[in-house]
PDB file of C-alpha atoms in Angstrom:
ATOM      1  CA  UNK A   1      42.425 -89.842 132.523  1.00 45.00           C
ATOM      2  CA  UNK A   2      40.945 -92.563 129.803  1.00 51.00           C
ATOM      3  CA  UNK A   3      42.813 -91.509 126.950  1.00 50.00           C
ATOM      4  CA  UNK A   4      45.810 -91.630 129.091  1.00 52.00           C
ATOM      5  CA  UNK A   5      45.353 -95.098 130.317  1.00 47.00           C
ATOM      6  CA  UNK A   6      44.695 -95.996 126.559  1.00 49.00           C
ATOM      7  CA  UNK A   7      48.175 -94.375 125.813  1.00 48.00           C
ATOM      8  CA  UNK A   8      49.364 -96.046 128.935  1.00 45.00           C
ATOM      9  CA  UNK A   9      48.262 -99.397 127.492  1.00 45.00           C
ATOM     10  CA  UNK A  10      49.742 -98.824 124.003  1.00 47.00           C
ATOM     11  CA  UNK A  11      52.663 -98.081 125.600  1.00 46.00           C
ATOM     12  CA  UNK A  12      53.313-101.030 127.309  1.00 43.00           C
ATOM     13  CA  UNK A  13      52.226-103.835 125.385  1.00 42.00           C
ATOM     14  CA  UNK A  14      51.565-102.895 121.671  1.00 43.00           C
ATOM     15  CA  UNK A  15      51.177-106.381 120.374  1.00 41.00           C
ATOM     16  CA  UNK A  16      48.808-107.472 122.978  1.00 42.00           C
ATOM     17  CA  UNK A  17      46.501-104.669 123.042  1.00 48.00           C
ATOM     18  CA  UNK A  18      43.662-106.038 121.583  1.00 54.00           C
ATOM     19  CA  UNK A  19      41.751-103.082 119.419  1.00 75.00           C
ATOM     20  CA  UNK A  20      38.965-102.111 117.524  1.00 90.00           C
ATOM     21  CA  UNK A  21      38.036 -98.677 115.306  1.00 93.00           C
ATOM     22  CA  UNK A  22      36.764 -97.198 118.595  1.00 94.00           C
ATOM     23  CA  UNK A  23      39.802 -97.490 120.348  1.00 94.00           C
ATOM     24  CA  UNK A  24      42.511 -96.059 117.860  1.00 95.00           C
ATOM     25  CA  UNK A  25      40.088 -93.176 117.120  1.00 96.00           C
ATOM     26  CA  UNK A  26      40.271 -91.952 120.606  1.00 95.00           C
ATOM     27  CA  UNK A  27      44.060 -93.021 120.808  1.00 94.00           C
ATOM     28  CA  UNK A  28      45.134 -90.801 118.257  1.00 96.00           C
ATOM     29  CA  UNK A  29      42.936 -88.187 119.108  1.00 96.00           C
ATOM     30  CA  UNK A  30      43.953 -87.954 122.656  1.00 95.00           C
ATOM     31  CA  UNK A  31      47.840 -87.351 121.152  1.00 95.00           C
ATOM     32  CA  UNK A  32      46.233 -84.643 118.836  1.00 95.00           C
ATOM     33  CA  UNK A  33      45.487 -82.595 121.685  1.00 92.00           C
ATOM     34  CA  UNK A  34      42.624 -81.245 123.770  1.00 90.00           C
ATOM     35  CA  UNK A  35      39.652 -80.034 122.142  1.00 92.00           C
ATOM     36  CA  UNK A  36      40.373 -82.392 118.815  1.00 95.00           C
ATOM     37  CA  UNK A  37      37.411 -84.511 117.643  1.00 96.00           C
ATOM     38  CA  UNK A  38      38.032 -86.943 114.785  1.00 96.00           C
ATOM     39  CA  UNK A  39      35.990 -85.900 111.088  1.00 96.00           C
ATOM     40  CA  UNK A  40      34.719 -88.287 108.932  1.00 96.00           C
ATOM     41  CA  UNK A  41      34.700 -85.355 106.261  1.00 96.00           C
ATOM     42  CA  UNK A  42      38.301 -83.975 106.730  1.00 97.00           C
ATOM     43  CA  UNK A  43      39.173 -88.001 106.546  1.00 97.00           C
ATOM     44  CA  UNK A  44      37.642 -88.207 103.106  1.00 97.00           C
ATOM     45  CA  UNK A  45      39.237 -85.438 101.863  1.00 97.00           C
ATOM     46  CA  UNK A  46      42.761 -86.454 103.350  1.00 97.00           C
ATOM     47  CA  UNK A  47      42.291 -89.732 101.707  1.00 97.00           C
ATOM     48  CA  UNK A  48      41.292 -88.528  98.424  1.00 97.00           C
ATOM     49  CA  UNK A  49      43.778 -85.677  98.134  1.00 96.00           C
ATOM     50  CA  UNK A  50      46.562 -86.021  95.490  1.00 95.00           C
ATOM     51  CA  UNK A  51      49.760 -84.589  97.663  1.00 95.00           C
ATOM     52  CA  UNK A  52      51.688 -83.925  94.379  1.00 91.00           C
ATOM     53  CA  UNK A  53      54.775 -86.484  95.927  1.00 92.00           C
ATOM     54  CA  UNK A  54      54.125 -89.623  93.843  1.00 89.00           C
ATOM     55  CA  UNK A  55      53.196 -90.034  90.195  1.00 86.00           C
ATOM     56  CA  UNK A  56      51.605 -93.524  90.912  1.00 87.00           C
ATOM     57  CA  UNK A  57      50.755 -92.869  94.441  1.00 92.00           C
ATOM     58  CA  UNK A  58      48.991 -89.903  94.325  1.00 93.00           C
ATOM     59  CA  UNK A  59      46.846 -90.397  97.428  1.00 97.00           C
ATOM     60  CA  UNK A  60      45.834 -93.164  99.963  1.00 97.00           C
ATOM     61  CA  UNK A  61      42.612 -93.794  96.966  1.00 97.00           C
ATOM     62  CA  UNK A  62      44.753 -94.592  94.763  1.00 96.00           C
ATOM     63  CA  UNK A  63      45.216 -98.234  96.324  1.00 96.00           C
ATOM     64  CA  UNK A  64      42.481 -98.297  98.268  1.00 97.00           C
ATOM     65  CA  UNK A  65      39.696 -96.654  95.907  1.00 95.00           C
ATOM     66  CA  UNK A  66      37.219 -93.973  97.241  1.00 95.00           C
ATOM     67  CA  UNK A  67      35.139 -96.381  98.952  1.00 96.00           C
ATOM     68  CA  UNK A  68      36.762 -97.796 102.177  1.00 96.00           C
ATOM     69  CA  UNK A  69      34.023-101.287 102.086  1.00 96.00           C
ATOM     70  CA  UNK A  70      34.974-101.988  98.075  1.00 96.00           C
ATOM     71  CA  UNK A  71      38.548-103.930  97.573  1.00 96.00           C
ATOM     72  CA  UNK A  72      41.555-102.128  96.185  1.00 96.00           C
ATOM     73  CA  UNK A  73      44.322-102.687  93.731  1.00 95.00           C
ATOM     74  CA  UNK A  74      47.728-102.022  94.218  1.00 95.00           C
ATOM     75  CA  UNK A  75      48.788 -99.102  91.799  1.00 93.00           C
ATOM     76  CA  UNK A  76      52.127-100.612  91.180  1.00 93.00           C
ATOM     77  CA  UNK A  77      51.938-104.674  91.326  1.00 95.00           C
ATOM     78  CA  UNK A  78      48.197-104.953  90.612  1.00 94.00           C
ATOM     79  CA  UNK A  79      47.544-106.877  93.714  1.00 95.00           C
ATOM     80  CA  UNK A  80      44.153-106.915  95.172  1.00 95.00           C
ATOM     81  CA  UNK A  81      43.606-105.283  98.739  1.00 96.00           C
ATOM     82  CA  UNK A  82      40.894-106.109 101.151  1.00 96.00           C
ATOM     83  CA  UNK A  83      38.539-103.589 101.790  1.00 97.00           C
ATOM     84  CA  UNK A  84      40.113-101.257 104.726  1.00 97.00           C
ATOM     85  CA  UNK A  85      36.621-101.163 106.056  1.00 96.00           C
ATOM     86  CA  UNK A  86      36.134-102.761 109.284  1.00 95.00           C
ATOM     87  CA  UNK A  87      32.446-103.387 109.085  1.00 93.00           C
ATOM     88  CA  UNK A  88      33.269-105.436 105.938  1.00 94.00           C
ATOM     89  CA  UNK A  89      36.826-106.437 106.900  1.00 95.00           C
ATOM     90  CA  UNK A  90      36.608-107.238 110.637  1.00 93.00           C
ATOM     91  CA  UNK A  91      40.380-107.995 110.672  1.00 94.00           C
ATOM     92  CA  UNK A  92      41.025-103.910 110.290  1.00 96.00           C
ATOM     93  CA  UNK A  93      42.114-101.752 113.148  1.00 96.00           C
ATOM     94  CA  UNK A  94      42.745-104.484 115.364  1.00 94.00           C
ATOM     95  CA  UNK A  95      46.436-104.688 115.226  1.00 93.00           C
ATOM     96  CA  UNK A  96      48.233-101.622 116.251  1.00 93.00           C
ATOM     97  CA  UNK A  97      51.590-102.993 115.093  1.00 92.00           C
ATOM     98  CA  UNK A  98      49.762-103.212 111.821  1.00 93.00           C
ATOM     99  CA  UNK A  99      48.238-100.377 111.558  1.00 96.00           C
ATOM    100  CA  UNK A 100      50.992 -97.862 112.734  1.00 95.00           C
ATOM    101  CA  UNK A 101      53.122 -99.928 110.146  1.00 94.00           C
ATOM    102  CA  UNK A 102      51.370 -98.979 107.624  1.00 96.00           C
ATOM    103  CA  UNK A 103      50.457 -95.562 108.384  1.00 97.00           C
ATOM    104  CA  UNK A 104      54.444 -95.166 108.378  1.00 94.00           C
ATOM    105  CA  UNK A 105      54.875 -96.612 105.053  1.00 94.00           C
ATOM    106  CA  UNK A 106      51.887 -95.752 102.881  1.00 95.00           C
ATOM    107  CA  UNK A 107      52.137 -91.890 104.450  1.00 96.00           C
ATOM    108  CA  UNK A 108      55.786 -91.716 103.844  1.00 94.00           C
ATOM    109  CA  UNK A 109      54.890 -92.892  99.879  1.00 93.00           C
ATOM    110  CA  UNK A 110      51.766 -91.022  99.484  1.00 96.00           C
ATOM    111  CA  UNK A 111      52.025 -87.420 101.494  1.00 96.00           C
ATOM    112  CA  UNK A 112      56.102 -87.638 102.000  1.00 95.00           C
ATOM    113  CA  UNK A 113      55.988 -87.515 105.566  1.00 96.00           C
ATOM    114  CA  UNK A 114      54.137 -88.839 108.738  1.00 96.00           C
ATOM    115  CA  UNK A 115      50.819 -88.615 109.142  1.00 97.00           C
ATOM    116  CA  UNK A 116      49.960 -86.696 111.847  1.00 97.00           C
ATOM    117  CA  UNK A 117      47.463 -88.011 115.113  1.00 97.00           C
ATOM    118  CA  UNK A 118      45.032 -85.853 113.938  1.00 97.00           C
ATOM    119  CA  UNK A 119      45.160 -87.178 110.448  1.00 98.00           C
ATOM    120  CA  UNK A 120      45.098 -90.885 111.380  1.00 97.00           C
ATOM    121  CA  UNK A 121      42.037 -90.024 113.996  1.00 97.00           C
ATOM    122  CA  UNK A 122      40.162 -88.609 110.611  1.00 97.00           C
ATOM    123  CA  UNK A 123      41.227 -91.158 108.466  1.00 98.00           C
ATOM    124  CA  UNK A 124      39.967 -93.884 110.625  1.00 97.00           C
ATOM    125  CA  UNK A 125      36.719 -92.325 111.602  1.00 97.00           C
ATOM    126  CA  UNK A 126      36.059 -91.714 107.627  1.00 97.00           C
ATOM    127  CA  UNK A 127      36.648 -95.316 106.795  1.00 96.00           C
ATOM    128  CA  UNK A 128      34.946 -96.590 109.593  1.00 95.00           C
ATOM    129  CA  UNK A 129      31.715 -94.676 109.039  1.00 90.00           C
ATOM    130  CA  UNK A 130      32.016 -94.943 105.422  1.00 82.00           C
ATOM    131  CA  UNK A 131      28.357 -96.185 104.619  1.00 79.00           C
TER     132      UNK A 131
ATOM    133  CA  UNK B   1      76.975-136.575  81.341  1.00 54.00           C
ATOM    134  CA  UNK B   2      76.303-133.670  84.200  1.00 57.00           C
ATOM    135  CA  UNK B   3      74.005-131.957  81.464  1.00 59.00           C
ATOM    136  CA  UNK B   4      72.272-134.613  80.623  1.00 55.00           C
ATOM    137  CA  UNK B   5      71.158-135.039  84.168  1.00 53.00           C
ATOM    138  CA  UNK B   6      70.383-131.348  84.382  1.00 54.00           C
ATOM    139  CA  UNK B   7      68.197-131.979  81.003  1.00 50.00           C
ATOM    140  CA  UNK B   8      66.492-134.841  82.851  1.00 48.00           C
ATOM    141  CA  UNK B   9      65.887-132.920  86.205  1.00 51.00           C
ATOM    142  CA  UNK B  10      64.451-130.074  83.827  1.00 51.00           C
ATOM    143  CA  UNK B  11      62.118-132.567  82.478  1.00 47.00           C
ATOM    144  CA  UNK B  12      61.189-134.435  85.555  1.00 46.00           C
ATOM    145  CA  UNK B  13      59.910-130.851  87.269  1.00 50.00           C
ATOM    146  CA  UNK B  14      57.816-130.219  84.444  1.00 47.00           C
ATOM    147  CA  UNK B  15      54.626-131.954  85.417  1.00 46.00           C
ATOM    148  CA  UNK B  16      54.939-130.987  89.121  1.00 63.00           C
ATOM    149  CA  UNK B  17      53.384-127.701  89.112  1.00 68.00           C
ATOM    150  CA  UNK B  18      50.159-129.398  89.291  1.00 69.00           C
ATOM    151  CA  UNK B  19      51.122-131.490  92.349  1.00 73.00           C
ATOM    152  CA  UNK B  20      53.687-129.396  94.208  1.00 80.00           C
ATOM    153  CA  UNK B  21      53.093-126.602  96.199  1.00 89.00           C
ATOM    154  CA  UNK B  22      55.528-123.364  95.134  1.00 93.00           C
ATOM    155  CA  UNK B  23      55.877-122.170  98.696  1.00 94.00           C
ATOM    156  CA  UNK B  24      57.650-125.187 100.540  1.00 93.00           C
ATOM    157  CA  UNK B  25      57.075-126.326 103.980  1.00 92.00           C
ATOM    158  CA  UNK B  26      58.761-124.324 106.524  1.00 93.00           C
ATOM    159  CA  UNK B  27      57.745-121.008 105.231  1.00 96.00           C
ATOM    160  CA  UNK B  28      57.736-118.408 108.024  1.00 96.00           C
ATOM    161  CA  UNK B  29      54.597-116.460 108.462  1.00 95.00           C
ATOM    162  CA  UNK B  30      56.480-113.210 107.855  1.00 96.00           C
ATOM    163  CA  UNK B  31      56.907-114.517 104.535  1.00 97.00           C
ATOM    164  CA  UNK B  32      52.957-114.404 103.639  1.00 96.00           C
ATOM    165  CA  UNK B  33      52.415-111.039 105.681  1.00 94.00           C
ATOM    166  CA  UNK B  34      55.266-108.776 104.803  1.00 95.00           C
ATOM    167  CA  UNK B  35      56.257-110.400 101.438  1.00 97.00           C
ATOM    168  CA  UNK B  36      52.634-111.528 100.297  1.00 96.00           C
ATOM    169  CA  UNK B  37      51.270-107.981 101.548  1.00 96.00           C
ATOM    170  CA  UNK B  38      52.050-105.748  98.453  1.00 96.00           C
ATOM    171  CA  UNK B  39      52.448-108.570  95.776  1.00 97.00           C
ATOM    172  CA  UNK B  40      51.967-112.328  95.185  1.00 97.00           C
ATOM    173  CA  UNK B  41      54.278-114.249  97.811  1.00 97.00           C
ATOM    174  CA  UNK B  42      56.708-115.487  94.884  1.00 97.00           C
ATOM    175  CA  UNK B  43      57.760-119.265  94.698  1.00 97.00           C
ATOM    176  CA  UNK B  44      61.295-119.213  96.391  1.00 97.00           C
ATOM    177  CA  UNK B  45      62.315-121.760  93.160  1.00 95.00           C
ATOM    178  CA  UNK B  46      62.085-119.299  91.183  1.00 95.00           C
ATOM    179  CA  UNK B  47      65.266-116.993  91.709  1.00 96.00           C
ATOM    180  CA  UNK B  48      68.707-118.236  92.770  1.00 96.00           C
ATOM    181  CA  UNK B  49      69.894-117.777  96.559  1.00 96.00           C
ATOM    182  CA  UNK B  50      71.845-115.171  95.542  1.00 96.00           C
ATOM    183  CA  UNK B  51      69.344-112.898  94.119  1.00 97.00           C
ATOM    184  CA  UNK B  52      67.431-113.601  97.315  1.00 97.00           C
ATOM    185  CA  UNK B  53      70.009-112.371  99.104  1.00 97.00           C
ATOM    186  CA  UNK B  54      70.627-109.116  97.269  1.00 97.00           C
ATOM    187  CA  UNK B  55      66.806-108.754  97.070  1.00 97.00           C
ATOM    188  CA  UNK B  56      66.917-109.023 100.967  1.00 98.00           C
ATOM    189  CA  UNK B  57      70.043-107.074 101.744  1.00 96.00           C
ATOM    190  CA  UNK B  58      67.636-104.525  99.612  1.00 95.00           C
ATOM    191  CA  UNK B  59      64.443-103.931 101.257  1.00 96.00           C
ATOM    192  CA  UNK B  60      64.921-100.231 102.339  1.00 93.00           C
ATOM    193  CA  UNK B  61      64.904 -99.253  98.951  1.00 93.00           C
ATOM    194  CA  UNK B  62      62.762-101.720  97.494  1.00 95.00           C
ATOM    195  CA  UNK B  63      61.373-100.837  93.820  1.00 94.00           C
ATOM    196  CA  UNK B  64      60.402 -97.305  94.958  1.00 89.00           C
ATOM    197  CA  UNK B  65      59.161 -98.405  98.326  1.00 90.00           C
ATOM    198  CA  UNK B  66      60.698 -99.322 101.675  1.00 91.00           C
ATOM    199  CA  UNK B  67      59.781-102.944 102.454  1.00 94.00           C
ATOM    200  CA  UNK B  68      62.247-103.416 105.417  1.00 93.00           C
ATOM    201  CA  UNK B  69      60.988-105.342 108.640  1.00 92.00           C
ATOM    202  CA  UNK B  70      62.023-106.640 112.006  1.00 93.00           C
ATOM    203  CA  UNK B  71      65.908-108.627 111.767  1.00 94.00           C
ATOM    204  CA  UNK B  72      64.149-111.862 112.902  1.00 95.00           C
ATOM    205  CA  UNK B  73      61.846-112.350 110.342  1.00 96.00           C
ATOM    206  CA  UNK B  74      64.175-110.708 107.833  1.00 97.00           C
ATOM    207  CA  UNK B  75      66.683-114.091 108.984  1.00 97.00           C
ATOM    208  CA  UNK B  76      64.135-116.534 108.951  1.00 97.00           C
ATOM    209  CA  UNK B  77      62.880-115.247 105.765  1.00 98.00           C
ATOM    210  CA  UNK B  78      66.163-115.335 104.192  1.00 98.00           C
ATOM    211  CA  UNK B  79      67.171-118.697 105.249  1.00 98.00           C
ATOM    212  CA  UNK B  80      63.639-120.022 103.577  1.00 97.00           C
ATOM    213  CA  UNK B  81      64.475-118.530 100.583  1.00 97.00           C
ATOM    214  CA  UNK B  82      67.721-119.169  99.766  1.00 97.00           C
ATOM    215  CA  UNK B  83      67.870-123.079 101.159  1.00 96.00           C
ATOM    216  CA  UNK B  84      64.672-123.256  98.748  1.00 96.00           C
ATOM    217  CA  UNK B  85      66.178-121.150  95.707  1.00 96.00           C
ATOM    218  CA  UNK B  86      66.474-122.266  91.965  1.00 93.00           C
ATOM    219  CA  UNK B  87      69.753-124.192  91.496  1.00 91.00           C
ATOM    220  CA  UNK B  88      69.191-123.628  87.245  1.00 90.00           C
ATOM    221  CA  UNK B  89      67.831-120.411  87.214  1.00 90.00           C
ATOM    222  CA  UNK B  90      70.702-117.319  85.835  1.00 86.00           C
ATOM    223  CA  UNK B  91      71.182-113.993  87.570  1.00 88.00           C
ATOM    224  CA  UNK B  92      68.036-111.987  86.814  1.00 91.00           C
ATOM    225  CA  UNK B  93      69.174-108.400  87.085  1.00 90.00           C
ATOM    226  CA  UNK B  94      69.610-105.645  89.327  1.00 90.00           C
ATOM    227  CA  UNK B  95      67.255-105.609  91.106  1.00 94.00           C
ATOM    228  CA  UNK B  96      66.533-108.663  90.525  1.00 96.00           C
ATOM    229  CA  UNK B  97      63.372-109.868  88.864  1.00 97.00           C
ATOM    230  CA  UNK B  98      62.236-113.255  88.394  1.00 95.00           C
ATOM    231  CA  UNK B  99      59.362-112.193  86.017  1.00 95.00           C
ATOM    232  CA  UNK B 100      62.497-111.387  83.296  1.00 94.00           C
ATOM    233  CA  UNK B 101      64.210-114.641  83.724  1.00 93.00           C
ATOM    234  CA  UNK B 102      64.736-116.769  80.415  1.00 92.00           C
ATOM    235  CA  UNK B 103      62.321-119.563  82.299  1.00 92.00           C
ATOM    236  CA  UNK B 104      59.821-117.083  83.196  1.00 95.00           C
ATOM    237  CA  UNK B 105      58.946-115.778  79.552  1.00 94.00           C
ATOM    238  CA  UNK B 106      59.626-119.480  78.129  1.00 94.00           C
ATOM    239  CA  UNK B 107      57.038-120.920  80.384  1.00 93.00           C
ATOM    240  CA  UNK B 108      54.714-117.628  79.514  1.00 95.00           C
ATOM    241  CA  UNK B 109      55.753-117.237  75.777  1.00 94.00           C
ATOM    242  CA  UNK B 110      51.997-118.606  74.797  1.00 93.00           C
ATOM    243  CA  UNK B 111      50.545-116.005  76.942  1.00 94.00           C
ATOM    244  CA  UNK B 112      48.440-113.476  74.301  1.00 92.00           C
ATOM    245  CA  UNK B 113      49.984-109.829  74.832  1.00 91.00           C
ATOM    246  CA  UNK B 114      46.659-108.274  75.857  1.00 91.00           C
ATOM    247  CA  UNK B 115      46.202-110.062  78.906  1.00 92.00           C
ATOM    248  CA  UNK B 116      49.726-108.426  80.374  1.00 91.00           C
ATOM    249  CA  UNK B 117      48.147-105.100  79.003  1.00 90.00           C
ATOM    250  CA  UNK B 118      44.935-106.039  81.083  1.00 91.00           C
ATOM    251  CA  UNK B 119      44.398-103.289  83.781  1.00 88.00           C
ATOM    252  CA  UNK B 120      43.422-106.121  85.964  1.00 91.00           C
ATOM    253  CA  UNK B 121      46.750-107.787  85.596  1.00 93.00           C
ATOM    254  CA  UNK B 122      49.042-104.492  85.420  1.00 90.00           C
ATOM    255  CA  UNK B 123      52.179-106.347  86.057  1.00 93.00           C
ATOM    256  CA  UNK B 124      53.728-109.853  85.052  1.00 95.00           C
ATOM    257  CA  UNK B 125      54.603-109.634  89.041  1.00 95.00           C
ATOM    258  CA  UNK B 126      50.712-110.073  89.529  1.00 96.00           C
ATOM    259  CA  UNK B 127      50.548-113.787  89.504  1.00 97.00           C
ATOM    260  CA  UNK B 128      47.670-113.898  91.273  1.00 96.00           C
ATOM    261  CA  UNK B 129      45.515-112.246  88.341  1.00 96.00           C
ATOM    262  CA  UNK B 130      45.953-115.644  86.457  1.00 96.00           C
ATOM    263  CA  UNK B 131      46.842-117.997  88.989  1.00 96.00           C
ATOM    264  CA  UNK B 132      43.844-117.919  91.423  1.00 94.00           C
ATOM    265  CA  UNK B 133      45.773-120.075  93.832  1.00 94.00           C
ATOM    266  CA  UNK B 134      49.078-118.445  93.784  1.00 96.00           C
ATOM    267  CA  UNK B 135      48.862-116.841  97.234  1.00 95.00           C
ATOM    268  CA  UNK B 136      48.692-120.650  98.489  1.00 94.00           C
ATOM    269  CA  UNK B 137      51.818-121.436  96.448  1.00 95.00           C
ATOM    270  CA  UNK B 138      49.180-123.243  93.653  1.00 94.00           C
ATOM    271  CA  UNK B 139      50.426-123.066  89.615  1.00 94.00           C
ATOM    272  CA  UNK B 140      48.776-125.763  88.296  1.00 90.00           C
ATOM    273  CA  UNK B 141      46.782-125.197  84.728  1.00 88.00           C
ATOM    274  CA  UNK B 142      43.607-125.867  86.476  1.00 89.00           C
ATOM    275  CA  UNK B 143      43.504-122.851  88.272  1.00 92.00           C
ATOM    276  CA  UNK B 144      44.718-120.479  85.547  1.00 94.00           C
ATOM    277  CA  UNK B 145      42.241-118.161  84.940  1.00 93.00           C
ATOM    278  CA  UNK B 146      43.149-114.782  82.465  1.00 92.00           C
ATOM    279  CA  UNK B 147      41.243-111.593  83.129  1.00 91.00           C
ATOM    280  CA  UNK B 148      39.631-110.818  79.529  1.00 87.00           C
ATOM    281  CA  UNK B 149      40.432-114.445  78.448  1.00 88.00           C
ATOM    282  CA  UNK B 150      39.602-116.509  80.738  1.00 90.00           C
ATOM    283  CA  UNK B 151      40.187-120.563  81.494  1.00 89.00           C
ATOM    284  CA  UNK B 152      43.588-121.817  80.131  1.00 84.00           C
ATOM    285  CA  UNK B 153      43.096-125.002  77.651  1.00 77.00           C
ATOM    286  CA  UNK B 154      46.681-126.164  76.788  1.00 67.00           C
TER     287      UNK B 154
END
């Protein structure tokens, strides 16, 4: 019932929905299906995997670094990217439209397709729990 | 006469970088959050209006990435870019790059080669690597600090 309500909330008011990493994990886990549990180790492997799609943007860590608590650097433009860890950077995983926009863009470039809800849940589990 | 006025205008514009903000008033919030997310939010005054138009028309395939955005934000950004575009700077190639214009090269001719090659700079379009106020539109000399070289004294 709870995931269903969350899902409803996201569908009804995506821009009004104030969220934190825990809500995103719950929401994407619900979409991934019954019996799914987000896993930080799987998320870490996903983030570091070389997908072989783009030479410069081979993995998520190419721009975000291996440690989500550290600032990253855009692999093409050189621009500093603020840490993804919500513990270090509270603005992260608070705006569903922003999160969805960047998953869409970055997954297409790096993985060559959209990321599945399970991959998104694992990724956030890893990023939010990074010590 | 016209030429003389243009030269005069160019000279008058020189010292202004220290005081002037290169991101003029009226900037839509989406310019920072969209066009400033992957790179420095570039100053509108460093490309011609036609080149900004071309840039905004090709966002789906933007230097190998998809930078497209909703029509409302795109419209507001285009209008602001074109209003504040340069009337002197020539066409900057396809796709347009402000870092390839004669103006940009002249302004940066004294910057040593090793500065451009530093891994913290990576690209000439990484204005903020050297211009520490670039994200806020500030390009005054006092805020220049080049990785591996340090503060810039003329």
